[in-house]
mmCIF file of C-alpha atoms in Angstrom:
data_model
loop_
_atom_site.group_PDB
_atom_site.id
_atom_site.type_symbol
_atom_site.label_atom_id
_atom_site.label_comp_id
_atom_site.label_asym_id
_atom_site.label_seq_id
_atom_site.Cartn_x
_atom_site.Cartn_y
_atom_site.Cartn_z
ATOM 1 C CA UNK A 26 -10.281 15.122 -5.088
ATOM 2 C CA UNK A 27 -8.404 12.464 -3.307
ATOM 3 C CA UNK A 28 -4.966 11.314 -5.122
ATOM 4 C CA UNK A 29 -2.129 8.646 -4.149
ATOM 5 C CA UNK A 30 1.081 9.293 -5.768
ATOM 6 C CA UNK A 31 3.465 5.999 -5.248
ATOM 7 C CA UNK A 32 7.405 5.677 -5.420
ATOM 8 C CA UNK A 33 9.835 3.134 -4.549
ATOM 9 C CA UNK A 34 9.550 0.136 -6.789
ATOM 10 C CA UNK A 35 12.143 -1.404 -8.747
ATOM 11 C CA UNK A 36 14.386 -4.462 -9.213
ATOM 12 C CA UNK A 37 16.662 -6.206 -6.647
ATOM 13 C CA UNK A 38 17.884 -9.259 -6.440
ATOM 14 C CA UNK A 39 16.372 -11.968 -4.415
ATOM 15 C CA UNK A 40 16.897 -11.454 -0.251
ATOM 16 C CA UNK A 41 17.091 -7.636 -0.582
ATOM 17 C CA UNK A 42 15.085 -4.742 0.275
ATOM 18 C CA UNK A 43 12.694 -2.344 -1.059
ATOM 19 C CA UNK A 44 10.735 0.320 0.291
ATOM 20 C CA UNK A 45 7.498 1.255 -1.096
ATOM 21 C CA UNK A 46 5.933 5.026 -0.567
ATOM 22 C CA UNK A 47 2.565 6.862 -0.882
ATOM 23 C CA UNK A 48 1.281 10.283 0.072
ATOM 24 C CA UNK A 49 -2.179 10.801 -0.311
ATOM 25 C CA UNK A 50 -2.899 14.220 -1.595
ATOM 26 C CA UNK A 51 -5.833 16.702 -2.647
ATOM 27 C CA UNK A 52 -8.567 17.714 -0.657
ATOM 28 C CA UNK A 53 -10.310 15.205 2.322
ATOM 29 C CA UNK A 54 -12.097 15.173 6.294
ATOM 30 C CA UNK A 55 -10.124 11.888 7.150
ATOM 31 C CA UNK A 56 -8.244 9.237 6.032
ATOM 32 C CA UNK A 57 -9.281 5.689 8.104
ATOM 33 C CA UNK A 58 -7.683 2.678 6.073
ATOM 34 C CA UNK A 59 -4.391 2.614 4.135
ATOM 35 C CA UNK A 60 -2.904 0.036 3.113
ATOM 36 C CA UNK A 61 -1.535 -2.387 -0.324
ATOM 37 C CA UNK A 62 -2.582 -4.751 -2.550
ATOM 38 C CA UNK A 63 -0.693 -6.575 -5.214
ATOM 39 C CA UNK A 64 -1.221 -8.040 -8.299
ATOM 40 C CA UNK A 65 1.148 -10.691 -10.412
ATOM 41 C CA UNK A 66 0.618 -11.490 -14.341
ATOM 42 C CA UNK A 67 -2.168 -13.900 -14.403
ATOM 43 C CA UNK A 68 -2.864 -13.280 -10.755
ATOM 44 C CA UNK A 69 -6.012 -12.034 -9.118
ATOM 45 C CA UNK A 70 -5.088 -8.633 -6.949
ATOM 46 C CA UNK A 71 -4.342 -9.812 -3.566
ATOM 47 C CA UNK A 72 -4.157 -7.864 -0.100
ATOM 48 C CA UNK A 73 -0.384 -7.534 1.275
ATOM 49 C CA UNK A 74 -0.853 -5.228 4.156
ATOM 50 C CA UNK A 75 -3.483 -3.050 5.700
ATOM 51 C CA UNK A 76 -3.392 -0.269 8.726
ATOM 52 C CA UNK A 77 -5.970 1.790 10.069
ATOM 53 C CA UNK A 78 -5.664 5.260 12.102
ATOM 54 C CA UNK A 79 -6.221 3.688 14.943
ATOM 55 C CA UNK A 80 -2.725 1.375 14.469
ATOM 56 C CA UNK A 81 -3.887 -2.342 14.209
ATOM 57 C CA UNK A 82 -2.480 -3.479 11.067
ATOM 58 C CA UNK A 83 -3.142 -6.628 9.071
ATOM 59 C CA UNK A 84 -0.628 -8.845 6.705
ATOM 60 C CA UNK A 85 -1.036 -11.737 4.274
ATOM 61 C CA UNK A 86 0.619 -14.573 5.448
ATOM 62 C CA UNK A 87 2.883 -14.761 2.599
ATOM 63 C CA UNK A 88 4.870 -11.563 3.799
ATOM 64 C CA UNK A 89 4.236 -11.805 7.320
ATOM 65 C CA UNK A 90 7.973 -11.077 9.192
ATOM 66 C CA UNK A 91 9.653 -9.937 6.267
ATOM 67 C CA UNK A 92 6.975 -6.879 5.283
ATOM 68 C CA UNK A 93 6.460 -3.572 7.375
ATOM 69 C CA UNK A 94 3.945 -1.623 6.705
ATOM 70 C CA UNK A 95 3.368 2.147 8.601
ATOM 71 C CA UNK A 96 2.173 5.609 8.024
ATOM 72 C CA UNK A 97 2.685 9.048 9.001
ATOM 73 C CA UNK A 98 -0.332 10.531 9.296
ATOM 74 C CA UNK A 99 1.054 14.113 9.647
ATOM 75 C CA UNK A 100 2.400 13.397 6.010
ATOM 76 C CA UNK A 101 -0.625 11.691 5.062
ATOM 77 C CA UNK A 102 1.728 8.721 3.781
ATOM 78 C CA UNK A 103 1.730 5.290 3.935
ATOM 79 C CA UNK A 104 4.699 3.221 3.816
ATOM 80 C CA UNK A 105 5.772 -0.403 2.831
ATOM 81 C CA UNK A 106 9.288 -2.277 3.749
ATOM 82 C CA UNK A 107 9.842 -4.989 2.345
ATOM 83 C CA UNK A 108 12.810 -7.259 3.617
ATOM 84 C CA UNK A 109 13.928 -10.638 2.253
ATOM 85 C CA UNK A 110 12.408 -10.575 -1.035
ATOM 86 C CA UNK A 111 11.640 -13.248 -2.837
ATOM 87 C CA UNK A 112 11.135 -13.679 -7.048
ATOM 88 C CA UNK A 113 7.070 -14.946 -5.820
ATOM 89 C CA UNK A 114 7.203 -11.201 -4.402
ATOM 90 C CA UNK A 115 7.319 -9.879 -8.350
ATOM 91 C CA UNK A 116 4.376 -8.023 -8.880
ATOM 92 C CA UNK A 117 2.365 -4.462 -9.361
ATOM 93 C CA UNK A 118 1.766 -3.237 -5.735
ATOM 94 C CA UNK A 119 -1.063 -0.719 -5.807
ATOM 95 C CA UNK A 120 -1.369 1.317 -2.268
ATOM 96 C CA UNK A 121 -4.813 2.097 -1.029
ATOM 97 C CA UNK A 122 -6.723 4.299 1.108
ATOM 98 C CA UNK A 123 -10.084 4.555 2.498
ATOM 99 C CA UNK A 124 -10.827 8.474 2.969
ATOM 100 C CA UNK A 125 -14.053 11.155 3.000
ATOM 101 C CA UNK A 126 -13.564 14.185 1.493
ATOM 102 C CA UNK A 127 -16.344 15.394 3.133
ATOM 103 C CA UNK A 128 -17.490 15.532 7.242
ATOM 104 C CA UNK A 129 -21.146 13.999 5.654
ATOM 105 C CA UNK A 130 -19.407 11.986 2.713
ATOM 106 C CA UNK A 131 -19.258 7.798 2.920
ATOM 107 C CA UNK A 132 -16.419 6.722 2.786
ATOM 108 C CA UNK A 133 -14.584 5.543 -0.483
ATOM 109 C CA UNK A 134 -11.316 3.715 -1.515
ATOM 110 C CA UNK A 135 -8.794 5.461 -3.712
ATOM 111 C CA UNK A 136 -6.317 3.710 -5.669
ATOM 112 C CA UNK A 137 -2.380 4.726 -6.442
ATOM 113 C CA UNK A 138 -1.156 4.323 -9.930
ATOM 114 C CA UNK A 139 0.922 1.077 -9.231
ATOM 115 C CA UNK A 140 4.576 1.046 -8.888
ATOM 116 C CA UNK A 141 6.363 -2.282 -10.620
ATOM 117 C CA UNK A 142 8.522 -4.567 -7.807
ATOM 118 C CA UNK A 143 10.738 -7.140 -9.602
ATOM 119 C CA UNK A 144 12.785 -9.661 -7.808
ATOM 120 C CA UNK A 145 14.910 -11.459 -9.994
ATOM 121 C CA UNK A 146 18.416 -12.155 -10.332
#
């Protein structure tokens, strides 16, 4: 029904950029919350950055000022930039989003595939 297909991860070197991407795809009534969450080796999965259709968005401190998140919601896409990377940045980042497929349907939280970020030099 509902599918997230991410791109954009890869290595770079420690102060560069990166630019995460996911389009949401397959049949839904609404999206409300995208967003993505992270998880390191050993790590628990932690929230990086939310935003709702309404436009308040929401950031973990550790990437607050260097992380962008946004979304085109003609494209049904969420986006990610990530500035001034840093090696504790490595991790799986695993976008989100909160949809109904249905007008009378609760709402439920679809997960992308993950897309690998390394930052390493």
């Amino acid at each position: 029904q509902v599918q997230l297909v991410e791109s954009g991860g890869g290595l770079v070197q420690p102060g560069g950029s990166l630019r995460l991407s996911c389009a949401v795809t397959g049949s839904f009534f609404s999206i409300n919350v995208m967003g993505w969450y992270r998880q390191a080796p050993g790590k628990e999965r932690e929230l990086v950055a939310g935003t709702s259709s309404g436009g308040p968005t929401n950031y973990a401190d550790s990437v607050k000022g260097r992380f962008t998140i946004s979304r085109d919601n003609a494209r049904n896409t969420v986006y990610l930039q990530m500035n001034g990377l840093k090696p504790e940045d490595t991790a799986v980042y695993y976008c989100y989003a909160d949809a109904r497929v249905s007008f009378i349907d609760v709402t439920r939280r679809s997960w992308g595939q993950g897309t690998q970020v390394t930052v390493a030099s």
